[in-house]
Coordinates of C-alpha atoms and ligand atoms in Angstrom, one line a residue:
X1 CA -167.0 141.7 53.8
X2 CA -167.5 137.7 53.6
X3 CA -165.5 136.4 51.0
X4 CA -167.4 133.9 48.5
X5 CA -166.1 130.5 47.5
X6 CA -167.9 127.4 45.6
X7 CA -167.4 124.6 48.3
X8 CA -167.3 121.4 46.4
X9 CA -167.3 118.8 49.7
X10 CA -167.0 115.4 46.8
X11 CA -166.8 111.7 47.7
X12 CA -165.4 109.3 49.9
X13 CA -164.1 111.3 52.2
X14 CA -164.3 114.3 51.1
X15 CA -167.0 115.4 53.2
X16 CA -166.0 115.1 56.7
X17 CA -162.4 116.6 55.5
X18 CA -164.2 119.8 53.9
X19 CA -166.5 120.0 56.7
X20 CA -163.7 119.7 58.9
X21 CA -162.2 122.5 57.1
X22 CA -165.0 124.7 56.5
X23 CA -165.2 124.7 60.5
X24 CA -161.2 125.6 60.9
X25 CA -161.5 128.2 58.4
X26 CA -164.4 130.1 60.1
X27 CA -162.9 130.0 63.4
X28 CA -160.6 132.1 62.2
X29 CA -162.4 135.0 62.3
X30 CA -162.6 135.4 58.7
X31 CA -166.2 135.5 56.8
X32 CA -167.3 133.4 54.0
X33 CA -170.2 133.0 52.2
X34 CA -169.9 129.2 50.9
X35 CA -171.7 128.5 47.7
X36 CA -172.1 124.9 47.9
X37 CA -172.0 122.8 44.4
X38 CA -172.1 118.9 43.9
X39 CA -169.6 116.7 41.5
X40 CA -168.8 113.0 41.3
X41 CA -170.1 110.2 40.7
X42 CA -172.9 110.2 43.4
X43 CA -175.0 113.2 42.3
X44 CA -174.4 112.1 38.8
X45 CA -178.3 110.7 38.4
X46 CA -179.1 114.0 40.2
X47 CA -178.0 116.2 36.9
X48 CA -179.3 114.2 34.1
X49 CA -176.1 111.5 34.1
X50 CA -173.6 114.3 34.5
X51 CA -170.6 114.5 37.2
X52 CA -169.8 117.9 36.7
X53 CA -172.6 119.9 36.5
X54 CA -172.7 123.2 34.5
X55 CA -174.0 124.9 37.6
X56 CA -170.8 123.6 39.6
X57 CA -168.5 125.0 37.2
X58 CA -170.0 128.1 36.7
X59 CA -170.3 129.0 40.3
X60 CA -166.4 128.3 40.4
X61 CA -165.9 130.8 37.6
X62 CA -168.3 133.5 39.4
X63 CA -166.2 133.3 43.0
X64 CA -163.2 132.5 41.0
X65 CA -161.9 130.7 44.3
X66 CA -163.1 127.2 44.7
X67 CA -162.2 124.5 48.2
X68 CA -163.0 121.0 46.7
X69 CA -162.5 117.4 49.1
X70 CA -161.1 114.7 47.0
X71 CA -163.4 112.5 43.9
X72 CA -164.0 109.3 42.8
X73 CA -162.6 107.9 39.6
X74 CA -164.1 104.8 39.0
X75 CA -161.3 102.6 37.1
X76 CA -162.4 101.5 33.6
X77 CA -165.6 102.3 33.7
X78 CA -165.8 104.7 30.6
X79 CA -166.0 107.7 33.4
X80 CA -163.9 110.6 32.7
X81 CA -162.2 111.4 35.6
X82 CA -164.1 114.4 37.3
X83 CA -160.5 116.1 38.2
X84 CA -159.2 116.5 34.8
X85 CA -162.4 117.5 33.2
X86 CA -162.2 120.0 36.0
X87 CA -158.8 121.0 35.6
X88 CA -159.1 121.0 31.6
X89 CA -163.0 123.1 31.3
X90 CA -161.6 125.8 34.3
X91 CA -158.0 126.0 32.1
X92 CA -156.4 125.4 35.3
X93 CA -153.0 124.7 34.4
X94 CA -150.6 125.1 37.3
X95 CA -150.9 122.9 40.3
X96 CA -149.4 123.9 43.3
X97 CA -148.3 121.2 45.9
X98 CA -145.8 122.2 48.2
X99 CA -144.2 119.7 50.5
X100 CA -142.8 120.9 54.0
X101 CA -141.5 119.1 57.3
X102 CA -143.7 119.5 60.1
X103 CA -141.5 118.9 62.9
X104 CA -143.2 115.9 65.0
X105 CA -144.5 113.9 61.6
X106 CA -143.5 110.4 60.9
X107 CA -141.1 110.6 58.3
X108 CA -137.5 109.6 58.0
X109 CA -136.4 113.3 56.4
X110 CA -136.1 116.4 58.5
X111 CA -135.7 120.2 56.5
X112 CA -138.1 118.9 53.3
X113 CA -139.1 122.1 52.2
X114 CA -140.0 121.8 48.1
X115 CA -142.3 122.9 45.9
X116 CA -143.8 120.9 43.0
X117 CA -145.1 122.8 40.3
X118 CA -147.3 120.4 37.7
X119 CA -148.8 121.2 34.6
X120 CA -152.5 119.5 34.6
X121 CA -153.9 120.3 31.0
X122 CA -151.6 118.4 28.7
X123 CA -149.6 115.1 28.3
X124 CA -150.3 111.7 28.2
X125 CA -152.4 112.9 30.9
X126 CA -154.6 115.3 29.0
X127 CA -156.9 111.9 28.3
X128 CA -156.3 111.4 24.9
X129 CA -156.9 107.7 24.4
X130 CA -157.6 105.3 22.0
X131 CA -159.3 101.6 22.9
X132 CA -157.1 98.4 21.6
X133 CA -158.9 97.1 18.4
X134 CA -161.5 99.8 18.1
X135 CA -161.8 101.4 14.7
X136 CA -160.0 105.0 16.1
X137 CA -156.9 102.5 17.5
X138 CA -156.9 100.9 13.9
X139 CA -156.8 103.8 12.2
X140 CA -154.5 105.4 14.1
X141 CA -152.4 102.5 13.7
X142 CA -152.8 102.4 9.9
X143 CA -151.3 106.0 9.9
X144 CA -148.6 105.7 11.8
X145 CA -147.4 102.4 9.8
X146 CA -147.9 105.4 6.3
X147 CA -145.5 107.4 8.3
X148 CA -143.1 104.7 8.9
X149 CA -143.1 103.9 12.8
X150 CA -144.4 100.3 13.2
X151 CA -146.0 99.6 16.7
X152 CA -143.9 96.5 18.2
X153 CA -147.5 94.6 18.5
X154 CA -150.8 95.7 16.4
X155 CA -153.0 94.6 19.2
X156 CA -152.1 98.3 21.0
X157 CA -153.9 100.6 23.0
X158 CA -152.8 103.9 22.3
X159 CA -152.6 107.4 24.3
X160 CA -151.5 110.6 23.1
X161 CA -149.3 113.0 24.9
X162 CA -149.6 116.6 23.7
X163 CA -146.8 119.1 25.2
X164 CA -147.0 122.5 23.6
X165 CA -144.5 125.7 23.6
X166 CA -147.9 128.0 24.8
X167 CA -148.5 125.5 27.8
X168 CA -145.1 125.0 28.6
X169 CA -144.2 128.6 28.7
X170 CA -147.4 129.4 30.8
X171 CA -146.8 127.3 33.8
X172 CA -142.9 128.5 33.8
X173 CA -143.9 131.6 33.8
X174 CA -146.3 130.9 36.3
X175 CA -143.6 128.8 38.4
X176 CA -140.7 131.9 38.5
X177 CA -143.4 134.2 39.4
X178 CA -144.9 132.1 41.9
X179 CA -141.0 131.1 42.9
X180 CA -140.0 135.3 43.0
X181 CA -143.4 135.7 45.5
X182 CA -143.0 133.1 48.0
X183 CA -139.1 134.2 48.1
X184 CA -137.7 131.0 47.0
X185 CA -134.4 131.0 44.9
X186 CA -134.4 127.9 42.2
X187 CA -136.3 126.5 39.9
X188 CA -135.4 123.1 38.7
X189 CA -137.0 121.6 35.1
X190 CA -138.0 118.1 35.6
X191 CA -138.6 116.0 32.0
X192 CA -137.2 113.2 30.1
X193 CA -135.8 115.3 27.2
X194 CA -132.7 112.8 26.0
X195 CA -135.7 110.3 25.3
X196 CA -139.3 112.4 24.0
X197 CA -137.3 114.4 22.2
X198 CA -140.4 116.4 20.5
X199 CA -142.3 116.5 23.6
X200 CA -140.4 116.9 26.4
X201 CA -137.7 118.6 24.4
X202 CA -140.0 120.7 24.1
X203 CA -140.5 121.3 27.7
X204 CA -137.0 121.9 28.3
X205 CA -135.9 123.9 25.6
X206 CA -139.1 126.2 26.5
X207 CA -137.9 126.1 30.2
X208 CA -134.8 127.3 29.4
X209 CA -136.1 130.7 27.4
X210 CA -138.0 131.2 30.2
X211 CA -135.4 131.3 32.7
X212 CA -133.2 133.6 30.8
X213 CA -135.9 136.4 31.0
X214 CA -136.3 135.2 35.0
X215 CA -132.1 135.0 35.7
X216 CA -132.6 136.4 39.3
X217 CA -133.6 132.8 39.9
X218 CA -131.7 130.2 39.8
X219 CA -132.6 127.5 36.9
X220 CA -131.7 123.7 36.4
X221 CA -133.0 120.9 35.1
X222 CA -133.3 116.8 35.9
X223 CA -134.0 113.9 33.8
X224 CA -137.0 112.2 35.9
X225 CA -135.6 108.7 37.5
X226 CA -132.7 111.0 38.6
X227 CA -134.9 113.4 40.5
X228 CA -137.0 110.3 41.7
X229 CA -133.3 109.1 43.4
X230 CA -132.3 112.4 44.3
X231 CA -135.2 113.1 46.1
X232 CA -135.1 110.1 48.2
X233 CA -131.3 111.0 48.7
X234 CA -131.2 114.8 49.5
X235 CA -134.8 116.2 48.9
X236 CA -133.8 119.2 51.2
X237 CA -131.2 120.4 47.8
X238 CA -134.3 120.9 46.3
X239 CA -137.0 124.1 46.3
X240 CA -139.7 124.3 43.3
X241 CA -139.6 121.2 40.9
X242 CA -141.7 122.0 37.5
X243 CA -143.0 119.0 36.3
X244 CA -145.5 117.8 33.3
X245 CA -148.5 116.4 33.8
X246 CA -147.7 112.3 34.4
X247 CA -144.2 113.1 36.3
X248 CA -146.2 115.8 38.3
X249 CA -148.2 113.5 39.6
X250 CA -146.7 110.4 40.2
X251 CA -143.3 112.6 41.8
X252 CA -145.7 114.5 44.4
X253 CA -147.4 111.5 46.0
X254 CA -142.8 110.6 46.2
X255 CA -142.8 114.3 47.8
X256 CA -146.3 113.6 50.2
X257 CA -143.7 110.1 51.6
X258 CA -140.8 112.3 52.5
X259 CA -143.0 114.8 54.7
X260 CA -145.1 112.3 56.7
X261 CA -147.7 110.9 53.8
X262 CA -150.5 111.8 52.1
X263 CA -152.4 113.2 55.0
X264 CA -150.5 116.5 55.0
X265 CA -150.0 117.1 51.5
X266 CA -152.0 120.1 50.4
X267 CA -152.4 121.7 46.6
X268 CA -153.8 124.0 44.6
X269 CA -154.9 124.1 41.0
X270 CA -154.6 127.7 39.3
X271 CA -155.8 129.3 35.8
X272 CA -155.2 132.8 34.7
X273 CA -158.8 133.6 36.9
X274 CA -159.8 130.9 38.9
X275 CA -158.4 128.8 41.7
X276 CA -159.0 125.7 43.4
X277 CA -157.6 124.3 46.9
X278 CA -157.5 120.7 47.2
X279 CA -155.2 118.1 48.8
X280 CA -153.3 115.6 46.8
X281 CA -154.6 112.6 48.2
X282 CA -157.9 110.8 46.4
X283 CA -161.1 110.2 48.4
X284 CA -159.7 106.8 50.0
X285 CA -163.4 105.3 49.9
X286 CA -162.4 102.7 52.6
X287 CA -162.5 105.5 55.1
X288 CA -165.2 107.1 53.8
X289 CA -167.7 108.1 56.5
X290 CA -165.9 106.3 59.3
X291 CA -164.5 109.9 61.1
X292 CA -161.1 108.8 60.7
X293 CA -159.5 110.3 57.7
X294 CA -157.0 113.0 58.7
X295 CA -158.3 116.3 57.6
X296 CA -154.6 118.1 58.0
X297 CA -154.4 118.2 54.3
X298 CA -157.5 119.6 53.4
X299 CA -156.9 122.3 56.2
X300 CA -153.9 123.1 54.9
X301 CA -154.9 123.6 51.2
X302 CA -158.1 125.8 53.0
X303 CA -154.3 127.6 54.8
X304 CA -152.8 128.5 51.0
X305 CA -156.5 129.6 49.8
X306 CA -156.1 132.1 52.4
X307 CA -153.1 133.3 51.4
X308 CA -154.6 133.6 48.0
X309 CA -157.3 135.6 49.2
X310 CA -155.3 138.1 51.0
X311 CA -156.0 136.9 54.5
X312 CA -152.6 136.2 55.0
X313 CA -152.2 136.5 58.7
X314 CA -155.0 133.9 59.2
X315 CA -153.4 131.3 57.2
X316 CA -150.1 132.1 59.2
X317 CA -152.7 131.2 62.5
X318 CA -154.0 128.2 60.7
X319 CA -150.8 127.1 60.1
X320 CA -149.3 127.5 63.1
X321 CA -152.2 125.6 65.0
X322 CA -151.8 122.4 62.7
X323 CA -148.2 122.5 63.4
X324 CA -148.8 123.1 67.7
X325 CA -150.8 119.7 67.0
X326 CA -148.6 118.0 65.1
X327 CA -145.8 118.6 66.9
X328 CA -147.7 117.5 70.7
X329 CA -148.7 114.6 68.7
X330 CA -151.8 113.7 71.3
X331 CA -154.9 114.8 68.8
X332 CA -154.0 113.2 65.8
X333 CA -155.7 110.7 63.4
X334 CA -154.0 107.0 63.0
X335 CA -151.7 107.7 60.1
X336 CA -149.6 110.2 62.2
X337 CA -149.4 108.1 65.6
X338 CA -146.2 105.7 65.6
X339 CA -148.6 102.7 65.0
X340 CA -151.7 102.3 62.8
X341 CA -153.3 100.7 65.3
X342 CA -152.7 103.2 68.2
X343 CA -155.5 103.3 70.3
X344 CA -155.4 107.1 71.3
X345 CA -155.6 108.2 67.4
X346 CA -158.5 110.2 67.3
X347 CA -161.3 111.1 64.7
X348 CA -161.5 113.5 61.9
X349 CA -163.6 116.1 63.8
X350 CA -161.6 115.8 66.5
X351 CA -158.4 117.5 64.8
X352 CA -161.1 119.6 64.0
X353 CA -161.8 120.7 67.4
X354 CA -158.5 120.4 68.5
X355 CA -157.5 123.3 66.0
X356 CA -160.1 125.6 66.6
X357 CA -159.3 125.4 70.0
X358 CA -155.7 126.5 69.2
X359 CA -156.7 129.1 67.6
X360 CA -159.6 130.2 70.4
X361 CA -156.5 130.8 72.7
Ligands
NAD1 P1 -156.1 107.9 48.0 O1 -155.2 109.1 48.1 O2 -157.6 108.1 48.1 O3 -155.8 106.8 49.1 C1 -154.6 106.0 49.2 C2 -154.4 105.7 50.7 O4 -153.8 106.8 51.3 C3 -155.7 105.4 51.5 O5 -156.1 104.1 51.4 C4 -155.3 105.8 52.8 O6 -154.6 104.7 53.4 C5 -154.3 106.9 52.6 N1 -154.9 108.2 52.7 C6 -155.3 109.1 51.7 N2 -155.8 110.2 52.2 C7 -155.8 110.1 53.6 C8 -156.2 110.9 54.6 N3 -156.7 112.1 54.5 N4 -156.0 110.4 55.9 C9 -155.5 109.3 56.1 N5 -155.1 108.4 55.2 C10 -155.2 108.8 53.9 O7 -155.7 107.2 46.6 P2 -156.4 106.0 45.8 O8 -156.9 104.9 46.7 O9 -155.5 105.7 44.7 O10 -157.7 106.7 45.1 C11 -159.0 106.6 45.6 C12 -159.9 107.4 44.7 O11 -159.6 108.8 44.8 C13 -159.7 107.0 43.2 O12 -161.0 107.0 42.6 C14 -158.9 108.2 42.6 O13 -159.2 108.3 41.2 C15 -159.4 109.3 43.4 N6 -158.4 110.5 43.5 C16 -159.0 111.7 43.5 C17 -158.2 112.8 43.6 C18 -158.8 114.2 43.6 O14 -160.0 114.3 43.8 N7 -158.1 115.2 43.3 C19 -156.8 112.7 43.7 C20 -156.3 111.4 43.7 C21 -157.1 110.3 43.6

């Protein structure tokens, strides 16, 4: 039976790389039945001025397994990022990004093999923000001045950062669960606890109820520029990192660096029914339609959506291909040759081709 998943292909480059991966995925030998839905800021005129249609999300809830390419966020533009609307109308609250050594991949570390678990519907994140010097920001201002805190300057923007006991408990739970399945032995708490005491306190003191009921794993914590130094230092003491929303993402683009760079950094976005494989890099518009982006990422988020849908000995194939090419090093894209301007790199739909062939064998 063909397994059906929404197929979000996005912007920039998101195309080619899900079309890439659409085409790795079927050669397989598994069935799907794509169900293919727009979002971003190109079909926005398309759907009456919106960038997430209803009809997008819906189909996501109905297959309950979604493959999305990367979206545009124009900066400052009063556009709500597509992502987190995403993220926060599907509840998916667990991102998934793990971050493994492919032997043959630029990188300066060997043995990476980590884990970073982010929560993606709260925070400073969570898009809570008030203008500088609108009414909202004044007000808000006003208040906290009647409560006693005094903003260093009253020409402030401001942004909220929410962190709750029922989300923070959700992802750990989700985290030691995920941690006991994939066989992996410690879970470390990342925050900034000795200085947001009420927020990331929070997060830590949560954390640490959790991990009593999970004690067959091992449980530590780390204050956040630590773990940013430790990581650069020893990143193979490390296995699954739990981070908020802001850490999360700024400390897995650190992660992507140690294992050769964006272009092989692959995620996935859970909810309690709904799932959504993407890669962690954005939709790098200067590439866009130039056949040159590396699609590795994309394939291997396509790799864990397998797993997820049971087909577990194709995403061991999948995997396996990408690593043959990695490790040959001939039929890669620019960004894994030794020099950028390497004149054998080769185009998007050639990895493309190169993997299926592997996998043809
Ligand atoms: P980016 O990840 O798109 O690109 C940064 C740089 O990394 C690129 O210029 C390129 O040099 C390199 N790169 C990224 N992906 C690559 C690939 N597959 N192959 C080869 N090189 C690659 O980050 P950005 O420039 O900060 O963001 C561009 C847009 O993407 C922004 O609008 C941002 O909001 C959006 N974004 C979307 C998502 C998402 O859809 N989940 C995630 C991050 C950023």
């Amino acid at each position: 039976m063909a397994h059906r998943v929404t197929l979000i292909p996005g912007d920039g480059i998101g195309p080619e790389l899900t079309e890439a991966t659409r085409r790795v995925l079927e050669a397989t030998g598994v069935k799907f039945e794509w169900d293919v839905q727009d979002a971003g800021a190109d079909v926005m005129a398309a759907h009456g001025g919106n960038p997430l249609p209803d009809e997008t999300l819906a189909s996501v809830r109905r297959n309950g397994v979604a493959l999305k390419g990367p979206i545009t966020t124009p900066i400052g533009e009063g556009f709500r990022s597509v992502n987190v609307r995403l993220r926060a109308d599907l509840d998916l609250y667990a991102q998934v990004r793990p971050c493994k050594t492919y032997p043959g991949v630029r990188t300066r570390y060997e043995n990476v093999d980590l884990v970073i678990v982010r929560e993606t519907t709260e925070d400073i994140y969570a898009g809570i923000e008030f203008e500088e010097g609108t009414p909202e920001a004044l007000d808000l201002t006003r208040w906290l001045e009647a409560h006693g805190e005094k903003l260093p300057q009253s020409d402030s923007g401001l942004s909220i950062k929410p962190i709750s006991i029922t989300g923070s408990r959700r992802v750990f739970e989700f985290a030691f669960d995920y941690a006991r399945r994939m066989g992996r032995s410690k879970v470390t708490c990342v925050h900034k606890a000795n200085i947001m005491k009420f927020t990331d306190g929070l997060w830590l003191r949560t954390a640490r109820e959790v991990a009593e009921q999970n004690s067959d794993i091992v449980f530590d914590d780390r204050i956040a520029d630590n773990m940013c130094m430790q990581l650069v230092q020893h990143p193979e003491d490390y296995d699954v990192l739990v981070l908020p929303n802001l850490y999360g993402d700024i400390i897995s683009d650190l992660a992507a660096g140690l294992i050769g760079g964006l272009g092989v950094a692959p995620g996935a976005n859970f909810g309690a029914r709904v799932a959504v494989f993407e890669p962690t890099h954005g939709s790098a518009p200067k590439y866009a339609g130039l056949n040159k982006a590396n699609p590795m990422a994309q394939m291997l988020s396509g790799m864990l959506m397998l797993h997820h849908i049971g087909e577990h000995d194709a995403g061991v194939r999948l995997e396996r291909a990408i690593a043959e090419l990695i490790r040959e090093g001939t039929s890669v894209t620019y960004d894994m040759k030794s020099s950028r301007g390497d004149p054998t790199a080769v185009g998007t739909s050639d990895v493309a081709d190169a993997v299926i062939a592997k996998l043809q064998r």
